[in-house]
């Protein structure tokens, strides 16, 4: 073979004349003649094998050249032949490559065969891939979702593509480099294969699951090329390019790099790719199309696959943490997280690993405060993964926990959700305790801390602060000791020697002497030690310790002293056993005590960390509990899940969150409701136990615990969940009911609270299945309402509440009413218990009585007769008690004053209870008429009409319909006439019969009026409270009763000294406003006045009632709403939150707050109110936050500017200016501000006016267009000029022109604000409010038409007056109806 095949750069290069011995295509076959040539190609393949490509290359090239015009079958045949050629080469080449006796010609022949077949196969594959992609775009699904018909044959391209790749992998896995001279494979051959691979990777579907075989083949083919054919640098550059242009390839390329670095061992590819990404600048990444999303996703996925290989290159990536791209910051943080979870974790890290770990954690902590919310959220998620993997060091728990709690206040919803998830992970995987309660940890911590303190004190007493070795001490004292030895060995006079001998005493033995010498040395008494050592040799000549002193010299003496002080190094020698204890030996003995001390310190530190962690969890609970009612569904769901988690770990106050989320079962959001139901099911309705009985007892125990001290609202919410449990047919249902009955009846010993919880749970079960209670009414009556009812009115009340669950009112039944006869045992027990309780002093009787009367009206036939007899019996019992008390006093003669007071007190309590019973009966009587009787009348009328329709024939029915339907439909009167008649009947009964003389309710009304109007004669608090409440319930009966007593009720509201009475009066008057709006409308300002009450509970009640009345459009919203605005700064947080909720709801009504703002500003800025400027600014800031429309802002600017003309004081000017600055000013608003210059220009000399207006210009300048910015600058200059020099000294060009036109006069007429005049006193909170606290007993003012009318004086009776007048306002004082409120008639409602 005389020619060589060179892989061309372009397809057309092969037909051009090449170099010496270069192959050139001789014959390009036309498209129509290709089939016979392909047949020859196929025959040659069968006969010659892969070498046939040498002769038939031109045929394959012709198919490639005419690829756009040849038929699809031709291309498919060509592809199949080429795959067979390459596969044949892969099968035949191994023998040739192994052989050592291969001629150059044969090697050249094989090389040309490989290059020709691979070139044609890759190029035709690229062409078919392009056609397949174009075809997929053409046949993409349309709007209807139906796919177009793909070209025939291309449907199998996915499988054919896989065969091509497999053939190439098989060939290139062989060591075919030996076919080239010097094993240098030309770059063009490698590029031919890699370009085909990268072309296939560009397909958008390559990342799909169905494309996994193709994807894997491409990755492995490129891996072979990188490892064997030096494609490393090319692959790294191509990965970057693909990421930049094809975002969907991030996960595919991450998987590819992972395979190349692990299976093919090319780890350098990771460094090359990361270095390329790391060198991208922030400016480059910020440009559109930079592929930053793909880069970040690629890094995140690669970090998850090979975190250990990312560590050497992490320094290149960390530079992106300072860049502007938040996506890159997220990616780097996620890589750090993977490294910390899977590499730098555990206790086996060396010092370098620990340093890297701590540095990475510090980096993550810094980005918990990143400027971008997405980064903060993802870092929190990274921490959650770290905590779930238990890779967070213990020393970091407290710090990260504190930062996470801080993120709960983040503005971003995603950050808050991630923070809640991380906190839940902290609790679920905490290393401290399964029960986290700071209260439970406090005592153990104090105990162990005290024990540690005692251990430290004992050690301080026993040993010195530092233990120094004996050898170190000897080295320190040796020089000085040697001087002393030499001095002592010098000859001394006989007199001194005698004195020394007299001082010395004979020692007991040699060991005691040695100990004493050592002690002398320790306390630096060197002379005494030396002298004693010298004398010891003469005293104990046989002792081994002093044997060396037989020849007395400084050296022998020093050696002996050293031996005595340091001891021998050989423990086994007898000498060392006889030596005294040394400091070194004492230190060894103390090591055990040090170990115990360290253990105790570790225990105390553990308890401290646990307590700190528990306190942080409790702090998080308090914050997350407030999120349960946010508007964002996902945050609420996370908060609910967190509450469940903390409850499962018995964290202190965790039940508070569980109870707080209970009302969410009424949420209109199905996702939130389902989350709460699932949470309660998980906590309470899925008990653990071996048997059904154990599970039932556990379930009842947990529910009972939840109901202890629960409010009525909590119980009603819990009903919804428990009712679902009993209604879904659970296997535990019958066993749970049995356990509840056992607890209620006392068969199993239990507390009173658990008995009450059991009976309430039975009532919840009865909502799903009425027979649970109905079949056991006798048991309920005998146990809770029988002879011992007076011993426990709470149990009786809850029992009555349970029985109510079987009534039609609770179950909302539409059929015939379910009622029991009057002589039923239940009503006998109830009436007896109520009557006997009237003359008793039981604080829980009234709540029982209210529920019992309610049950009587719900369940008894003719309940009015039953209650009439009940009232009669109760009054008689009270009279008998009073009579008995009078007879006793009469027979006993003179009795002490204290006993008389006691008797009167008892009578007041009993009378109060009787009046409460009267009011309750009156209220439920009205309710019974308007609900039960009216509903029954409608039901009977409906049955009558149905029966009549059935009796009439079809012909008469058709005629009647034809005659009446047209008229009645036009008038909207179908059914309305009958309903109006029924409603009129009910009103007539209320007006004439309920308070007729023969009715037992009538005699109590004068008594109620007398008690309420004579607080001096009836000062008992309970009596006053009951009488006022009962009177308000009587006033619900009819308009006439309401009109007769409305003045008295408002007198009580204003003048009563009892906060509970005032609060009850507000609630009652709110109900009356709904029932009789025309009567109550003139008294509206008196209701608003209670918003300024000095008692927080009264203010809270007032704002709650007024919120309901205003939002339900019962009361017209007027300027008095300013009193609600004042509550925004109330010292009580709960009241402030209610006021905020009021304005939040009011803002949903069109323009409501916008219309009220000018009046609110005028009232609050009134100098006589005395409100501080800080409080005014706080209120206005909140109110102006509701003004969002540009047109409203523009209008308010004009209105506020106009009010400068009527403002009288500097303070009012300042408040108006501050209000203007709080508006979100727009260009139109600024224009209106300029137009109103004359309104406020003469006030600009005041700093309080100038500074707020100046701040407006600063806000407008931000982001303003150049032209508008120039206008703002000019306006600011004008403001500053007038402020500094005064309006008279500043002339504007516009005014100069006007003055010249008018006559040349340069003087301007400046509008002067009139001086403030003293006006009449106005209402202000806590100061000049005309109430009982400021005016005394003679100042109750009633609403009047005219302000000039005479204000009458109303006085209450005092204790000294016997003949007193009623403290009720005169008829002339009653406000007249000026703006009647029309009630919607039933007919109008039906028409609508």
PDB file of N, CA, C and O in Angstrom, residues 537-570:
ATOM      1  N   UNK A 537      25.323  10.534 111.541  1.00  0.00           N
ATOM      2  CA  UNK A 537      26.314   9.462 111.310  1.00  0.00           C
ATOM      3  C   UNK A 537      26.907   8.963 112.620  1.00  0.00           C
ATOM      4  O   UNK A 537      27.113   7.756 112.809  1.00  0.00           O
ATOM      5  N   UNK A 538      27.112   9.909 113.525  1.00  0.00           N
ATOM      6  CA  UNK A 538      27.667   9.486 114.820  1.00  0.00           C
ATOM      7  C   UNK A 538      26.623   8.759 115.653  1.00  0.00           C
ATOM      8  O   UNK A 538      26.954   7.862 116.431  1.00  0.00           O
ATOM      9  N   UNK A 539      25.348   9.135 115.482  1.00  0.00           N
ATOM     10  CA  UNK A 539      24.274   8.472 116.253  1.00  0.00           C
ATOM     11  C   UNK A 539      23.930   7.112 115.664  1.00  0.00           C
ATOM     12  O   UNK A 539      23.587   6.181 116.416  1.00  0.00           O
ATOM     13  N   UNK A 540      23.939   7.010 114.336  1.00  0.00           N
ATOM     14  CA  UNK A 540      23.541   5.744 113.675  1.00  0.00           C
ATOM     15  C   UNK A 540      24.655   5.306 112.734  1.00  0.00           C
ATOM     16  O   UNK A 540      24.529   5.387 111.502  1.00  0.00           O
ATOM     17  N   UNK A 541      25.794   4.844 113.263  1.00  0.00           N
ATOM     18  CA  UNK A 541      26.930   4.471 112.413  1.00  0.00           C
ATOM     19  C   UNK A 541      26.645   3.250 111.536  1.00  0.00           C
ATOM     20  O   UNK A 541      27.269   3.081 110.497  1.00  0.00           O
ATOM     21  N   UNK A 542      25.698   2.425 111.921  1.00  0.00           N
ATOM     22  CA  UNK A 542      25.411   1.214 111.151  1.00  0.00           C
ATOM     23  C   UNK A 542      24.363   1.463 110.059  1.00  0.00           C
ATOM     24  O   UNK A 542      24.081   0.563 109.261  1.00  0.00           O
ATOM     25  N   UNK A 543      23.735   2.617 110.030  1.00  0.00           N
ATOM     26  CA  UNK A 543      22.681   2.895 109.062  1.00  0.00           C
ATOM     27  C   UNK A 543      23.266   3.046 107.662  1.00  0.00           C
ATOM     28  O   UNK A 543      24.292   3.712 107.466  1.00  0.00           O
ATOM     29  N   UNK A 544      22.613   2.413 106.707  1.00  0.00           N
ATOM     30  CA  UNK A 544      23.071   2.491 105.325  1.00  0.00           C
ATOM     31  C   UNK A 544      22.872   3.888 104.755  1.00  0.00           C
ATOM     32  O   UNK A 544      23.586   4.312 103.849  1.00  0.00           O
ATOM     33  N   UNK A 545      21.863   4.633 105.252  1.00  0.00           N
ATOM     34  CA  UNK A 545      21.575   5.960 104.722  1.00  0.00           C
ATOM     35  C   UNK A 545      22.712   6.934 105.016  1.00  0.00           C
ATOM     36  O   UNK A 545      22.946   7.864 104.248  1.00  0.00           O
ATOM     37  N   UNK A 546      23.425   6.734 106.151  1.00  0.00           N
ATOM     38  CA  UNK A 546      24.487   7.674 106.534  1.00  0.00           C
ATOM     39  C   UNK A 546      25.864   7.024 106.464  1.00  0.00           C
ATOM     40  O   UNK A 546      26.843   7.538 107.006  1.00  0.00           O
ATOM     41  N   UNK A 547      25.992   5.842 105.824  1.00  0.00           N
ATOM     42  CA  UNK A 547      27.275   5.122 105.764  1.00  0.00           C
ATOM     43  C   UNK A 547      28.321   5.893 104.989  1.00  0.00           C
ATOM     44  O   UNK A 547      29.525   5.817 105.291  1.00  0.00           O
ATOM     45  N   UNK A 548      27.922   6.679 103.972  1.00  0.00           N
ATOM     46  CA  UNK A 548      28.885   7.415 103.147  1.00  0.00           C
ATOM     47  C   UNK A 548      29.593   8.503 103.915  1.00  0.00           C
ATOM     48  O   UNK A 548      30.611   9.046 103.455  1.00  0.00           O
ATOM     49  N   UNK A 549      29.081   8.872 105.126  1.00  0.00           N
ATOM     50  CA  UNK A 549      29.674   9.973 105.912  1.00  0.00           C
ATOM     51  C   UNK A 549      30.833   9.495 106.779  1.00  0.00           C
ATOM     52  O   UNK A 549      31.295  10.243 107.652  1.00  0.00           O
ATOM     53  N   UNK A 550      31.273   8.253 106.557  1.00  0.00           N
ATOM     54  CA  UNK A 550      32.430   7.773 107.340  1.00  0.00           C
ATOM     55  C   UNK A 550      33.652   8.637 107.049  1.00  0.00           C
ATOM     56  O   UNK A 550      34.475   8.881 107.927  1.00  0.00           O
ATOM     57  N   UNK A 551      33.757   9.089 105.814  1.00  0.00           N
ATOM     58  CA  UNK A 551      34.785  10.088 105.471  1.00  0.00           C
ATOM     59  C   UNK A 551      34.051  11.386 105.205  1.00  0.00           C
ATOM     60  O   UNK A 551      33.408  11.573 104.176  1.00  0.00           O
ATOM     61  N   UNK A 552      34.100  12.314 106.153  1.00  0.00           N
ATOM     62  CA  UNK A 552      33.314  13.548 106.084  1.00  0.00           C
ATOM     63  C   UNK A 552      33.995  14.546 105.156  1.00  0.00           C
ATOM     64  O   UNK A 552      35.127  14.967 105.411  1.00  0.00           O
ATOM     65  N   UNK A 553      33.319  14.856 104.074  1.00  0.00           N
ATOM     66  CA  UNK A 553      33.805  15.857 103.126  1.00  0.00           C
ATOM     67  C   UNK A 553      32.585  16.518 102.487  1.00  0.00           C
ATOM     68  O   UNK A 553      31.462  16.004 102.554  1.00  0.00           O
ATOM     69  N   UNK A 554      32.775  17.673 101.821  1.00  0.00           N
ATOM     70  CA  UNK A 554      31.614  18.317 101.171  1.00  0.00           C
ATOM     71  C   UNK A 554      30.939  17.415 100.142  1.00  0.00           C
ATOM     72  O   UNK A 554      29.716  17.426 100.007  1.00  0.00           O
ATOM     73  N   UNK A 555      31.741  16.603  99.392  1.00  0.00           N
ATOM     74  CA  UNK A 555      31.156  15.754  98.371  1.00  0.00           C
ATOM     75  C   UNK A 555      30.287  14.664  98.992  1.00  0.00           C
ATOM     76  O   UNK A 555      29.145  14.426  98.549  1.00  0.00           O
ATOM     77  N   UNK A 556      30.824  13.936 100.011  1.00  0.00           N
ATOM     78  CA  UNK A 556      30.052  12.850 100.634  1.00  0.00           C
ATOM     79  C   UNK A 556      28.808  13.405 101.324  1.00  0.00           C
ATOM     80  O   UNK A 556      27.731  12.800 101.296  1.00  0.00           O
ATOM     81  N   UNK A 557      28.943  14.574 101.945  1.00  0.00           N
ATOM     82  CA  UNK A 557      27.802  15.166 102.646  1.00  0.00           C
ATOM     83  C   UNK A 557      26.709  15.580 101.643  1.00  0.00           C
ATOM     84  O   UNK A 557      25.509  15.345 101.875  1.00  0.00           O
ATOM     85  N   UNK A 558      27.145  16.156 100.516  1.00  0.00           N
ATOM     86  CA  UNK A 558      26.174  16.540  99.500  1.00  0.00           C
ATOM     87  C   UNK A 558      25.483  15.316  98.895  1.00  0.00           C
ATOM     88  O   UNK A 558      24.276  15.328  98.637  1.00  0.00           O
ATOM     89  N   UNK A 559      26.249  14.243  98.650  1.00  0.00           N
ATOM     90  CA  UNK A 559      25.650  13.022  98.097  1.00  0.00           C
ATOM     91  C   UNK A 559      24.620  12.433  99.046  1.00  0.00           C
ATOM     92  O   UNK A 559      23.555  11.960  98.633  1.00  0.00           O
ATOM     93  N   UNK A 560      24.939  12.438 100.353  1.00  0.00           N
ATOM     94  CA  UNK A 560      24.006  11.888 101.340  1.00  0.00           C
ATOM     95  C   UNK A 560      22.721  12.736 101.392  1.00  0.00           C
ATOM     96  O   UNK A 560      21.608  12.200 101.428  1.00  0.00           O
ATOM     97  N   UNK A 561      22.876  14.063 101.398  1.00  0.00           N
ATOM     98  CA  UNK A 561      21.693  14.934 101.424  1.00  0.00           C
ATOM     99  C   UNK A 561      20.833  14.758 100.157  1.00  0.00           C
ATOM    100  O   UNK A 561      19.602  14.750 100.215  1.00  0.00           O
ATOM    101  N   UNK A 562      21.501  14.598  98.997  1.00  0.00           N
ATOM    102  CA  UNK A 562      20.759  14.381  97.753  1.00  0.00           C
ATOM    103  C   UNK A 562      19.981  13.086  97.808  1.00  0.00           C
ATOM    104  O   UNK A 562      18.819  13.005  97.356  1.00  0.00           O
ATOM    105  N   UNK A 563      20.640  12.028  98.347  1.00  0.00           N
ATOM    106  CA  UNK A 563      19.955  10.732  98.444  1.00  0.00           C
ATOM    107  C   UNK A 563      18.748  10.821  99.358  1.00  0.00           C
ATOM    108  O   UNK A 563      17.678  10.271  99.062  1.00  0.00           O
ATOM    109  N   UNK A 564      18.915  11.540 100.480  1.00  0.00           N
ATOM    110  CA  UNK A 564      17.785  11.668 101.417  1.00  0.00           C
ATOM    111  C   UNK A 564      16.644  12.493 100.814  1.00  0.00           C
ATOM    112  O   UNK A 564      15.466  12.237 101.072  1.00  0.00           O
ATOM    113  N   UNK A 565      16.979  13.520 100.000  1.00  0.00           N
ATOM    114  CA  UNK A 565      15.936  14.413  99.472  1.00  0.00           C
ATOM    115  C   UNK A 565      15.238  13.821  98.237  1.00  0.00           C
ATOM    116  O   UNK A 565      14.020  13.817  98.142  1.00  0.00           O
ATOM    117  N   UNK A 566      16.016  13.300  97.280  1.00  0.00           N
ATOM    118  CA  UNK A 566      15.432  12.819  96.023  1.00  0.00           C
ATOM    119  C   UNK A 566      14.994  11.378  96.087  1.00  0.00           C
ATOM    120  O   UNK A 566      14.079  10.967  95.374  1.00  0.00           O
ATOM    121  N   UNK A 567      15.652  10.565  96.940  1.00  0.00           N
ATOM    122  CA  UNK A 567      15.340   9.150  96.960  1.00  0.00           C
ATOM    123  C   UNK A 567      16.099   8.422  95.877  1.00  0.00           C
ATOM    124  O   UNK A 567      16.620   9.009  94.937  1.00  0.00           O
ATOM    125  N   UNK A 568      16.120   7.112  95.925  1.00  0.00           N
ATOM    126  CA  UNK A 568      16.859   6.291  94.964  1.00  0.00           C
ATOM    127  C   UNK A 568      16.028   6.095  93.709  1.00  0.00           C
ATOM    128  O   UNK A 568      14.798   6.041  93.752  1.00  0.00           O
ATOM    129  N   UNK A 569      16.675   5.987  92.569  1.00  0.00           N
ATOM    130  CA  UNK A 569      15.962   5.745  91.311  1.00  0.00           C
ATOM    131  C   UNK A 569      15.480   4.309  91.208  1.00  0.00           C
ATOM    132  O   UNK A 569      14.597   4.003  90.414  1.00  0.00           O
ATOM    133  N   UNK A 570      16.069   3.400  91.982  1.00  0.00           N
ATOM    134  CA  UNK A 570      15.691   1.996  91.909  1.00  0.00           C
ATOM    135  C   UNK A 570      14.697   1.684  93.002  1.00  0.00           C
ATOM    136  O   UNK A 570      15.030   1.682  94.174  1.00  0.00           O
TER     137      UNK A 570
END
